[in-house]
Tab-separated table of C-alpha atoms and ligand atoms in Angstrom:
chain	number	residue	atom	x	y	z
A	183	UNK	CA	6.667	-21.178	3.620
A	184	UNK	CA	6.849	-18.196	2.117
A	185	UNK	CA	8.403	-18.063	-1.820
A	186	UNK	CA	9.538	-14.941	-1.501
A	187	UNK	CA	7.582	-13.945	-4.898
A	188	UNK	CA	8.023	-9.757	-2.171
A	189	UNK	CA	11.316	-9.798	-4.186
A	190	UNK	CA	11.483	-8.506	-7.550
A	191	UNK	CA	12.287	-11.541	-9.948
A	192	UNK	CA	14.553	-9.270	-12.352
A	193	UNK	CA	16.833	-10.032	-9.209
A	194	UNK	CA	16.583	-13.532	-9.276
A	195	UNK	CA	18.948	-13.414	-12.084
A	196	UNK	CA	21.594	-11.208	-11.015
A	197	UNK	CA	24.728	-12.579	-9.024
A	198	UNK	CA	26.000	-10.375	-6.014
A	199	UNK	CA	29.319	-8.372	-6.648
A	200	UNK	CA	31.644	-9.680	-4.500
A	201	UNK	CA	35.625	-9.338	-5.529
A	202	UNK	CA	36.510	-11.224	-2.849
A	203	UNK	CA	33.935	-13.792	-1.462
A	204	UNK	CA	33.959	-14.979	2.320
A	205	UNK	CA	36.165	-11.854	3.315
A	206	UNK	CA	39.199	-14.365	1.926
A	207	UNK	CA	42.229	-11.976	0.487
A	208	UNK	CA	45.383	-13.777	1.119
A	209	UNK	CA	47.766	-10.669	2.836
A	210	UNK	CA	50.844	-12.551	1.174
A	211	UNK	CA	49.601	-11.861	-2.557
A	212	UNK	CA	51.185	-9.056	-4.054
A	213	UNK	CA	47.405	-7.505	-4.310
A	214	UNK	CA	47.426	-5.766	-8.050
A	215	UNK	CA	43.761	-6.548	-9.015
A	216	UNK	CA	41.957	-3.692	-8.176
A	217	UNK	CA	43.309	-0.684	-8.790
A	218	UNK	CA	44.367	0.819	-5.358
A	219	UNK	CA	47.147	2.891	-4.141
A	220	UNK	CA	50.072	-0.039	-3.382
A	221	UNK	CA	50.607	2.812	-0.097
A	222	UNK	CA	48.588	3.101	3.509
A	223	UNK	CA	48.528	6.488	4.614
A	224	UNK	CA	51.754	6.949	6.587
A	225	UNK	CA	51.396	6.150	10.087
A	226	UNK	CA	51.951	10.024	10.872
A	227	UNK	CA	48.789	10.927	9.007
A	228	UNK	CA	47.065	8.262	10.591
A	229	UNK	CA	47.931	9.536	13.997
A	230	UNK	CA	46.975	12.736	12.869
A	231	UNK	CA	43.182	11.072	11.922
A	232	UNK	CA	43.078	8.956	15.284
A	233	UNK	CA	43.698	12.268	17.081
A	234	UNK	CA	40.976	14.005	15.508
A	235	UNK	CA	38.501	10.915	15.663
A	236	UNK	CA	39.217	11.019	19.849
A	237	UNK	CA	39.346	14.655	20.652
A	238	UNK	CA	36.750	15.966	17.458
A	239	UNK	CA	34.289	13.528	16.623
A	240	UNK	CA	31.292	12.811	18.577
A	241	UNK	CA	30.169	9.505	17.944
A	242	UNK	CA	26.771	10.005	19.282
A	243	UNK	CA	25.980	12.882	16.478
A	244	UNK	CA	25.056	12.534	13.267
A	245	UNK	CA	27.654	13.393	10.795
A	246	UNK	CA	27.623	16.864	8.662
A	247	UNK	CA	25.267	16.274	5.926
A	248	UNK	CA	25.906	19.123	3.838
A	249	UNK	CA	29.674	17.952	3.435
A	250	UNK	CA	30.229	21.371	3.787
A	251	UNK	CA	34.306	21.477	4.686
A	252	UNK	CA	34.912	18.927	2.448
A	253	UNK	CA	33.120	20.398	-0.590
A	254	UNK	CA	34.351	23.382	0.157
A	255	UNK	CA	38.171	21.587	-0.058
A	256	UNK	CA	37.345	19.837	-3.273
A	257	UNK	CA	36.349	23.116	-5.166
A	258	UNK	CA	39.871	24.441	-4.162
A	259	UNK	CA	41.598	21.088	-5.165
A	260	UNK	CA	39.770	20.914	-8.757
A	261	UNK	CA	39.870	24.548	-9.718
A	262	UNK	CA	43.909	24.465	-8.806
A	263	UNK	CA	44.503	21.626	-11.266
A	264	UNK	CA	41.246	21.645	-14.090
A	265	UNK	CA	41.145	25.789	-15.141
A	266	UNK	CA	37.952	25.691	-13.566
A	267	UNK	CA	35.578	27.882	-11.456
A	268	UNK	CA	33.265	25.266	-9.628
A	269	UNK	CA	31.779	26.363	-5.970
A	270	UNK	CA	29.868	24.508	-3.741
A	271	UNK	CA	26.579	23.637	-6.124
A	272	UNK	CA	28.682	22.110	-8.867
A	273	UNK	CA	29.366	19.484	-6.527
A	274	UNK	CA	28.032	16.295	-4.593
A	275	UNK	CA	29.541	13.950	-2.548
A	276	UNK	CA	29.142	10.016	-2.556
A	277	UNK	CA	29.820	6.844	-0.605
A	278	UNK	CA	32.179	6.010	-3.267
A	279	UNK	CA	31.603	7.230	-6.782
A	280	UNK	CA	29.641	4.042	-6.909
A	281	UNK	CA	26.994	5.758	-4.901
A	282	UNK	CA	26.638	8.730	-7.078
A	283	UNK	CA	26.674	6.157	-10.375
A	284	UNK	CA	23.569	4.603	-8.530
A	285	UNK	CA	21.969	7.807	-7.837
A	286	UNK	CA	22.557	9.334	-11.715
A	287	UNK	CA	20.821	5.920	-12.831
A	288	UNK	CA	17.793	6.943	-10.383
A	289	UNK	CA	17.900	10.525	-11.458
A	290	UNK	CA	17.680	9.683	-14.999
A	291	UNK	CA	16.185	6.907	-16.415
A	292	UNK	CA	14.070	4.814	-13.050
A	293	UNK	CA	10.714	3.485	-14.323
A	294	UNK	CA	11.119	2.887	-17.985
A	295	UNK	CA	12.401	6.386	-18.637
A	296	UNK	CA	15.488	5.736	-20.729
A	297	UNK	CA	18.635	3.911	-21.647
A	298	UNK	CA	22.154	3.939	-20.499
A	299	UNK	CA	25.115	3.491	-23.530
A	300	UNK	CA	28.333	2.199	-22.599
A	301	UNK	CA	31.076	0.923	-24.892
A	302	UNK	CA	32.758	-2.374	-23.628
A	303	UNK	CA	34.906	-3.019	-22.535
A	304	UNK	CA	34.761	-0.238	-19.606
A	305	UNK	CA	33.853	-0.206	-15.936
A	306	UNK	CA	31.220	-2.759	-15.203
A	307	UNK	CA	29.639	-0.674	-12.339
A	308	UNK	CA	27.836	1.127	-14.728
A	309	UNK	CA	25.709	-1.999	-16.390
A	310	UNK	CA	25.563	-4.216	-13.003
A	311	UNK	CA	24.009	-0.962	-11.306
A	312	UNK	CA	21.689	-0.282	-13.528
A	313	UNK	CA	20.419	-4.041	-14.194
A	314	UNK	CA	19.406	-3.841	-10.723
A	315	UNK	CA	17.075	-1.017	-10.957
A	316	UNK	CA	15.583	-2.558	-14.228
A	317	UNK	CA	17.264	-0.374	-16.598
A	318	UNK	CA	18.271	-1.192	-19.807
A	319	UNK	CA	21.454	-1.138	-20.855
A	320	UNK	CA	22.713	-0.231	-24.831
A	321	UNK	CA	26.407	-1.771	-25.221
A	322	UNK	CA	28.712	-0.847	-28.279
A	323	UNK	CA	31.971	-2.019	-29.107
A	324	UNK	CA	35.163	-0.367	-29.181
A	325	UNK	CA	38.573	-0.391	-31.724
A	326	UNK	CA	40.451	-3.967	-31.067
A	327	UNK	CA	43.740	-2.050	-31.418
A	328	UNK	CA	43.309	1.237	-28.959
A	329	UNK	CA	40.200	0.330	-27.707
A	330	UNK	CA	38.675	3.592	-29.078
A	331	UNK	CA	34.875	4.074	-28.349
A	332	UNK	CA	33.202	2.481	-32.173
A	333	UNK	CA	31.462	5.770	-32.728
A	334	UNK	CA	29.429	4.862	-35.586
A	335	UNK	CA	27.783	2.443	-33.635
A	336	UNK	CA	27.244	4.827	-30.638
A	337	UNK	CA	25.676	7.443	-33.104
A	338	UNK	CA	23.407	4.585	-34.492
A	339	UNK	CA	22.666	3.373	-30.914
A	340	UNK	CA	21.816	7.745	-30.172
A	341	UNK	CA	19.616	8.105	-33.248
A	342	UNK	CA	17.556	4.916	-33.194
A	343	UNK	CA	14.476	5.559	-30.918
A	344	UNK	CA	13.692	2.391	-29.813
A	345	UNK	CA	16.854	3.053	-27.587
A	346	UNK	CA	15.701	5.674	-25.484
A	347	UNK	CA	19.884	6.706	-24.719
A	348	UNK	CA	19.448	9.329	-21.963
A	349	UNK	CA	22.906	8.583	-20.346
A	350	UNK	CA	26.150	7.946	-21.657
A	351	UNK	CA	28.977	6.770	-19.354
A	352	UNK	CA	32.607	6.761	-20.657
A	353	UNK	CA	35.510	6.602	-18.276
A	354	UNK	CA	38.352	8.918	-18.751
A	355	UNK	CA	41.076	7.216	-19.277
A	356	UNK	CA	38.991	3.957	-19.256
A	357	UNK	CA	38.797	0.889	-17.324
A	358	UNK	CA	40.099	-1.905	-17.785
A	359	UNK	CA	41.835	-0.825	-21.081
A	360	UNK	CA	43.522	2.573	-20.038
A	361	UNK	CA	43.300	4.595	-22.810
A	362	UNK	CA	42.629	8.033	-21.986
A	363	UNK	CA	39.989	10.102	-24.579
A	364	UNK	CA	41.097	10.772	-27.736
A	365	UNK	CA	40.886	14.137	-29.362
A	366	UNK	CA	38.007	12.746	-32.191
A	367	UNK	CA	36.258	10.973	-29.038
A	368	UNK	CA	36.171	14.255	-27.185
A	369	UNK	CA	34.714	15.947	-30.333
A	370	UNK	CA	32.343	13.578	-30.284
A	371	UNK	CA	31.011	14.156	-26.318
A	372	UNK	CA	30.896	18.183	-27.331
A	373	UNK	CA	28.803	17.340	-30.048
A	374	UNK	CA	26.261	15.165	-27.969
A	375	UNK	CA	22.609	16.481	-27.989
A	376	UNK	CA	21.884	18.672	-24.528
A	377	UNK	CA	18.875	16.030	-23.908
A	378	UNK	CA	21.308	13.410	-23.251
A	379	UNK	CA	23.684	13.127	-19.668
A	380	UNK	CA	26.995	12.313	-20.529
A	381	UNK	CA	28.729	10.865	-17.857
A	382	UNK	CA	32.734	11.072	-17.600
A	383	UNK	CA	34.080	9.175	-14.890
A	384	UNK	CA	37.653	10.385	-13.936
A	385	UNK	CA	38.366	7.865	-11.589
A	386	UNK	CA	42.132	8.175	-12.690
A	387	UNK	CA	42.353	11.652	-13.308
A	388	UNK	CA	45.933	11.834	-10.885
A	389	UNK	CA	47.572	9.493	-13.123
A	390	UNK	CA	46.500	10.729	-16.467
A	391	UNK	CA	46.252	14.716	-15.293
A	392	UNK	CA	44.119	14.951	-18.188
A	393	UNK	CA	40.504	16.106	-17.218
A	394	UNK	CA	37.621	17.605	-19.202
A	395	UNK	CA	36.249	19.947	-15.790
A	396	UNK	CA	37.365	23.030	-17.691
A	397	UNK	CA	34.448	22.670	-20.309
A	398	UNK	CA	31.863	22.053	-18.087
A	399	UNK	CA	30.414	25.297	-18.431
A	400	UNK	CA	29.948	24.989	-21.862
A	401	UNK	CA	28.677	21.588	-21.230
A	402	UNK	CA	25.640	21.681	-18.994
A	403	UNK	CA	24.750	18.528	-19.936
A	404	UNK	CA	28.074	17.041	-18.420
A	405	UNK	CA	28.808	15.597	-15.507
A	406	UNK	CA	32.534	14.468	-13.913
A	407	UNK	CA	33.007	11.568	-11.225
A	408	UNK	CA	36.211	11.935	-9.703
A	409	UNK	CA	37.324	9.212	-6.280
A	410	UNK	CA	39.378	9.138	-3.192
A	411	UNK	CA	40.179	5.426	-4.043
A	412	UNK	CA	42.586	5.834	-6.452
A	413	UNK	CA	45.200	8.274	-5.985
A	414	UNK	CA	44.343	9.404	-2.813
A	415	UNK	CA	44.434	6.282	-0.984
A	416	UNK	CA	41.250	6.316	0.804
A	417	UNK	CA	39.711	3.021	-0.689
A	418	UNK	CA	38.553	1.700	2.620
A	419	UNK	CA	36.619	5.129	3.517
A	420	UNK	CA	34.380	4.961	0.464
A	421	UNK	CA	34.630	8.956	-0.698
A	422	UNK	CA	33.675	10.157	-4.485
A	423	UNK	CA	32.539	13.278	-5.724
A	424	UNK	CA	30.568	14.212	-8.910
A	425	UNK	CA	30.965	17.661	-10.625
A	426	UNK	CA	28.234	19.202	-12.862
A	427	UNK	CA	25.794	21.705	-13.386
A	428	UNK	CA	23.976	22.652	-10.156
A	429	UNK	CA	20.594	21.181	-11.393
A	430	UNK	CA	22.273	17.988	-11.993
A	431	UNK	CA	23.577	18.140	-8.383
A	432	UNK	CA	20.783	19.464	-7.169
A	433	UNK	CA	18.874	15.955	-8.013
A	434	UNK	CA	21.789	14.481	-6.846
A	435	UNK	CA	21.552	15.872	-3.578
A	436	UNK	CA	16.930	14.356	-3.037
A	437	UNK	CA	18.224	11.266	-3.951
A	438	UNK	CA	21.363	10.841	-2.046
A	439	UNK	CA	20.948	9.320	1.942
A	440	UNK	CA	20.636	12.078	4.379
A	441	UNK	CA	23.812	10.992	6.201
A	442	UNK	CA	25.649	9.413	3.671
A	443	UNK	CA	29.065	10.077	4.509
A	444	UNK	CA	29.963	9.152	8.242
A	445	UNK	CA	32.043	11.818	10.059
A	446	UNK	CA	35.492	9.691	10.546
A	447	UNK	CA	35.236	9.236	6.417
A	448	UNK	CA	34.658	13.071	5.752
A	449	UNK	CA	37.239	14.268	7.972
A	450	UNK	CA	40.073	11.615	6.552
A	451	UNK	CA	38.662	13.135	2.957
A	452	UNK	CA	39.429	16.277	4.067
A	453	UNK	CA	42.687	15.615	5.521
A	454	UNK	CA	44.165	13.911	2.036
A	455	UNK	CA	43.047	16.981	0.835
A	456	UNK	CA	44.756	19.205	3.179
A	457	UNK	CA	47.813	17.314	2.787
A	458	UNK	CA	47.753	16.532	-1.229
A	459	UNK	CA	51.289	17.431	-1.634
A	460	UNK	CA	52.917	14.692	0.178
A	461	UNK	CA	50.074	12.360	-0.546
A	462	UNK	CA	50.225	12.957	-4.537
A	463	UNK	CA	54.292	12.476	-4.333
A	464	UNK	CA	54.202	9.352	-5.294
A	465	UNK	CA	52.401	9.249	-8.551
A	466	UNK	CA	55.402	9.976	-10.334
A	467	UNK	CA	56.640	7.110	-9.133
A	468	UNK	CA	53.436	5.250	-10.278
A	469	UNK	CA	53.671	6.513	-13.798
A	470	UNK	CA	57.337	5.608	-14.099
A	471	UNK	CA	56.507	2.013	-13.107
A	472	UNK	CA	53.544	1.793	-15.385
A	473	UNK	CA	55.931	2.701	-18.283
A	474	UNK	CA	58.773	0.257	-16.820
A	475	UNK	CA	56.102	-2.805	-16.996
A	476	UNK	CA	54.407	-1.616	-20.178
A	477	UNK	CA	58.134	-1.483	-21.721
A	478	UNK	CA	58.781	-5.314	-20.187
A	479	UNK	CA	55.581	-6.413	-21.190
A	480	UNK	CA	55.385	-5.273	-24.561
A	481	UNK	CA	58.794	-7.367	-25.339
A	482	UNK	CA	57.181	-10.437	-25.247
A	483	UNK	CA	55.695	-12.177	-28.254
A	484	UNK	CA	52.241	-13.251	-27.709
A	485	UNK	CA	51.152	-10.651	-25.642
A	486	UNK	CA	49.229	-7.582	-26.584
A	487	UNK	CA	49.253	-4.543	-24.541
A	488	UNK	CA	48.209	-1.334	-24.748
A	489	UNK	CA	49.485	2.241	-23.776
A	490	UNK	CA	47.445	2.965	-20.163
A	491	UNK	CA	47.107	6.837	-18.644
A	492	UNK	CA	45.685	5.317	-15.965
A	493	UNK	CA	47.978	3.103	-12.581
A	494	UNK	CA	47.521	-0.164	-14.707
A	495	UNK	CA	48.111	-1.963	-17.785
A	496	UNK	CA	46.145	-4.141	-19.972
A	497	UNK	CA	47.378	-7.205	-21.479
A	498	UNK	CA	45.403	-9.631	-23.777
A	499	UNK	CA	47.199	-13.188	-24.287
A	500	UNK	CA	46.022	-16.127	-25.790
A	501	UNK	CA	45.106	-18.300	-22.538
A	502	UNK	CA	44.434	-14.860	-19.849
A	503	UNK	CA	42.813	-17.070	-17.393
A	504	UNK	CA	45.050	-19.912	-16.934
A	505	UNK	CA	47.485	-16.579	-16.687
A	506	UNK	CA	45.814	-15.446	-14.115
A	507	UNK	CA	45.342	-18.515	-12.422
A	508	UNK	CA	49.144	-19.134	-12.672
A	509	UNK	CA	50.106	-15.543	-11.502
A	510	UNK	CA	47.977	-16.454	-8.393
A	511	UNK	CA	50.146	-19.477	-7.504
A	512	UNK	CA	53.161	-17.797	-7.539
A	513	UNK	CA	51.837	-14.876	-5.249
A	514	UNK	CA	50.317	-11.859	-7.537
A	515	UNK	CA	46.535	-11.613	-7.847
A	516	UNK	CA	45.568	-9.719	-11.100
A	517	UNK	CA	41.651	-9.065	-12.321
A	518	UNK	CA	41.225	-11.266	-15.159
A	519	UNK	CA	38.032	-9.548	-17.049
A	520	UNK	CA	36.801	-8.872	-20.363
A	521	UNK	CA	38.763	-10.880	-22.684
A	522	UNK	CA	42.312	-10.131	-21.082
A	523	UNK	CA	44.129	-9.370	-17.837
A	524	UNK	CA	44.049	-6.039	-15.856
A	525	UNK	CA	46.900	-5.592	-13.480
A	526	UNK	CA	47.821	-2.461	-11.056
A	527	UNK	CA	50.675	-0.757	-10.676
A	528	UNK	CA	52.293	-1.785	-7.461
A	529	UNK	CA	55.164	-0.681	-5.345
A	530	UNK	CA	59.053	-1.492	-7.588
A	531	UNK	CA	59.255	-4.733	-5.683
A	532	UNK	CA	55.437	-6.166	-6.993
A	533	UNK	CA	56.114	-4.701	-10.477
A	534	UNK	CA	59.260	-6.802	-11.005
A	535	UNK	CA	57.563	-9.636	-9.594
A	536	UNK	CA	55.120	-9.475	-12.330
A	537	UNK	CA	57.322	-9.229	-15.217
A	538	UNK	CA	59.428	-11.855	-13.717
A	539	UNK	CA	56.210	-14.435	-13.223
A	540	UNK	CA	55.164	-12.809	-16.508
A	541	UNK	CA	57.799	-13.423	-18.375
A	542	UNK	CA	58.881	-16.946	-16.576
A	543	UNK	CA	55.278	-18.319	-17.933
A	544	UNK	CA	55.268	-17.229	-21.180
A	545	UNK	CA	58.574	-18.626	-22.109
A	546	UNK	CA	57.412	-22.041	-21.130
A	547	UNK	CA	54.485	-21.970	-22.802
B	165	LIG	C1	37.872	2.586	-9.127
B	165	LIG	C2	36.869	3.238	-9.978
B	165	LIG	C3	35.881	4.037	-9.410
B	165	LIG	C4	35.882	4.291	-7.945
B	165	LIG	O1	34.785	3.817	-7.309
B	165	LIG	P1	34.604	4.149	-5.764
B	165	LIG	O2	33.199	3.704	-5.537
B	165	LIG	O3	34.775	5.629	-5.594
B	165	LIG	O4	35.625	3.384	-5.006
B	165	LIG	C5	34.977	4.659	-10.246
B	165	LIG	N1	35.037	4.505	-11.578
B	165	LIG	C6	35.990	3.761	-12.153
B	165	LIG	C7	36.063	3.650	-13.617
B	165	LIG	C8	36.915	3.097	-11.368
B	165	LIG	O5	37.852	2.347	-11.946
């Protein structure tokens, strides 16, 4: 029998990401836990897709692996709204931004070559990823009221050597917390040494409209992440691009699979793209519901919650889990994680279901 001693034992001690184990998401549950679009595409632009998946795509060829349309759609889409001037080598495409997270880690600091620093709470991607490829992981704190990054600590994390920082990852506006960058936090990334990557993941960048692509020039040591899983809908078709300085694509592009992208994924990319304007409509919407449950929320005594640019809100009470338990029971999943409760923005309907279930629990407690 063999004891599989093949497999790395760093692995032995990391647990699988799975959200939802066994495939088991009850369809009933008003589904605000991670982060999606509460919309499907409509059924016209689906049609639209089906059509060009029968009477466009072979099935039998590989896909395009340059990504060549759809790069060529995102440079148009992020030089309309950034006050940019990116073009084709200031950008790579991933299987998710998850994809291009794994392939920074690879490109930067594989084999013992150097640290990430992330300030928690944020995405957990970042650390999971790179525990898997061995890589160490420097974690600072951030404010307890705006969850601001603790800068003094990140500068002491920078300038002690045994840390080896070569990346830093900060999401923009972050996750789970929502606060978007402030002005002395933005100072702070401009002042970063050129030796270090600094990572800025604008997975939300729709909802806050707030993005730093505009300085990249001046910023070679940047890099942006931007998604199709947010705002754009596309969640199930795995699409995220990174924008940066073409060297940083460039290793990017050796470490990336050949064929990453399947055809039916690049050409429903391509088609949110196309049709932004009726896809983006309802982010208004989004933001006017975020502010609708932050106003509810914020009402009640014993829970603290903070302003979000993002399409959810972040509450901290004194029991989260047996909140989030409770919410479950009565129909609305939310992502209990790091010390409070993260819940998306859903359709009107959800929303008021949540401050309703909200509300109903903490008055009986
Ligand atoms: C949702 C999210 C992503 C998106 O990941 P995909 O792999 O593109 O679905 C990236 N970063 C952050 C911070 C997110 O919240």
């Amino acid at each position: 029998m063999s004891n599989f001693s093949f497999i790395r034992p760093q692995l032995a001690k990391i647990k699988a990401y799975t959200p939802h184990p066994g495939g088991k998401v009850n369809l009933n549950l008003d589904r605000l836990d991670t982060n999606e679009s509460p919309y499907d595409l409509s059924q016209e632009l689906k049609q639209k897709l089906a059509s060009i998946y029968q009477n466009q795509i072979e099935t039998n060829r590989y896909p395009d692996g340059s990504h060549y349309h759809l790069k060529q759609a995102i440079s148009t889409y992020v030089n309309e709204s950034g006050n940019s001037n990116i073009t084709l080598d200031n950008i790579s495409v991933g299987n998710g931004s998850d994809e291009l997270i794994r392939s920074l880690l690879i490109a930067t600091c594989l084999n013992n070559s150097g640290s990430i620093l992330v300030a928690d709470p944020t995405f957990s991607m970042y650390a999971i990823l790179a525990e898997t490829l061995g890589i160490n992981v420097v974690k600072i704190g951030r404010s307890e009221t705006d969850f601001s990054i603790d800068l003094d600590s990140a500068n002491q994390a920078i300038n002690n050597q045994n840390n080896q920082i070569k990346v830093i990852f900060v999401v923009h506006p972050n996750s789970p917390t929502g606060n978007a960058l402030t002005p002395q936090e933005k100072d702070w990334l401009r002042s970063i040494s050129e030796e270090i990557l600094v990572v800025i993941d604008e997975a939300y960048f729709e909802f806050s409209q707030d993005t730093l692509v505009g300085e990249l020039k001046e910023h070679p040591n940047w890099i942006i992440l931007r998604t199709f899983s947010k705002a754009f809908r596309l969640a199930s078709l795995r699409v995220g691009y990174a924008i940066a300085h073409p060297q940083i694509i460039s290793a990017l592009e050796k470490i990336r699979l050949p064929y990453n992208l399947p055809s039916f994924t690049q050409t429903a990319a391509l088609l949110t793209l196309t049709e932004r304007e009726s896809i983006l409509k309802t982010i208004p919407e989004t933001i006017k519901e975020r502010e609708k449950v932050y106003s509810n929320l914020s009402k009640i005594s014993g829970i603290k919650i903070c302003p979000s640019a993002g399409n959810f809100v972040f509450l901290q009470l004194k029991n989260n889990e047996e909140m989030a338990e409770k919410l479950k029971q009565e129909g609305t999943l939310v992502r209990h994680t790091c010390n409070g409760l993260r819940i998306t923005i859903g359709t009107p309907e959800e929303n008021d279901r949540t401050i309703k279930r909200i509300i109903r629990f903490t008055e009986k407690s």
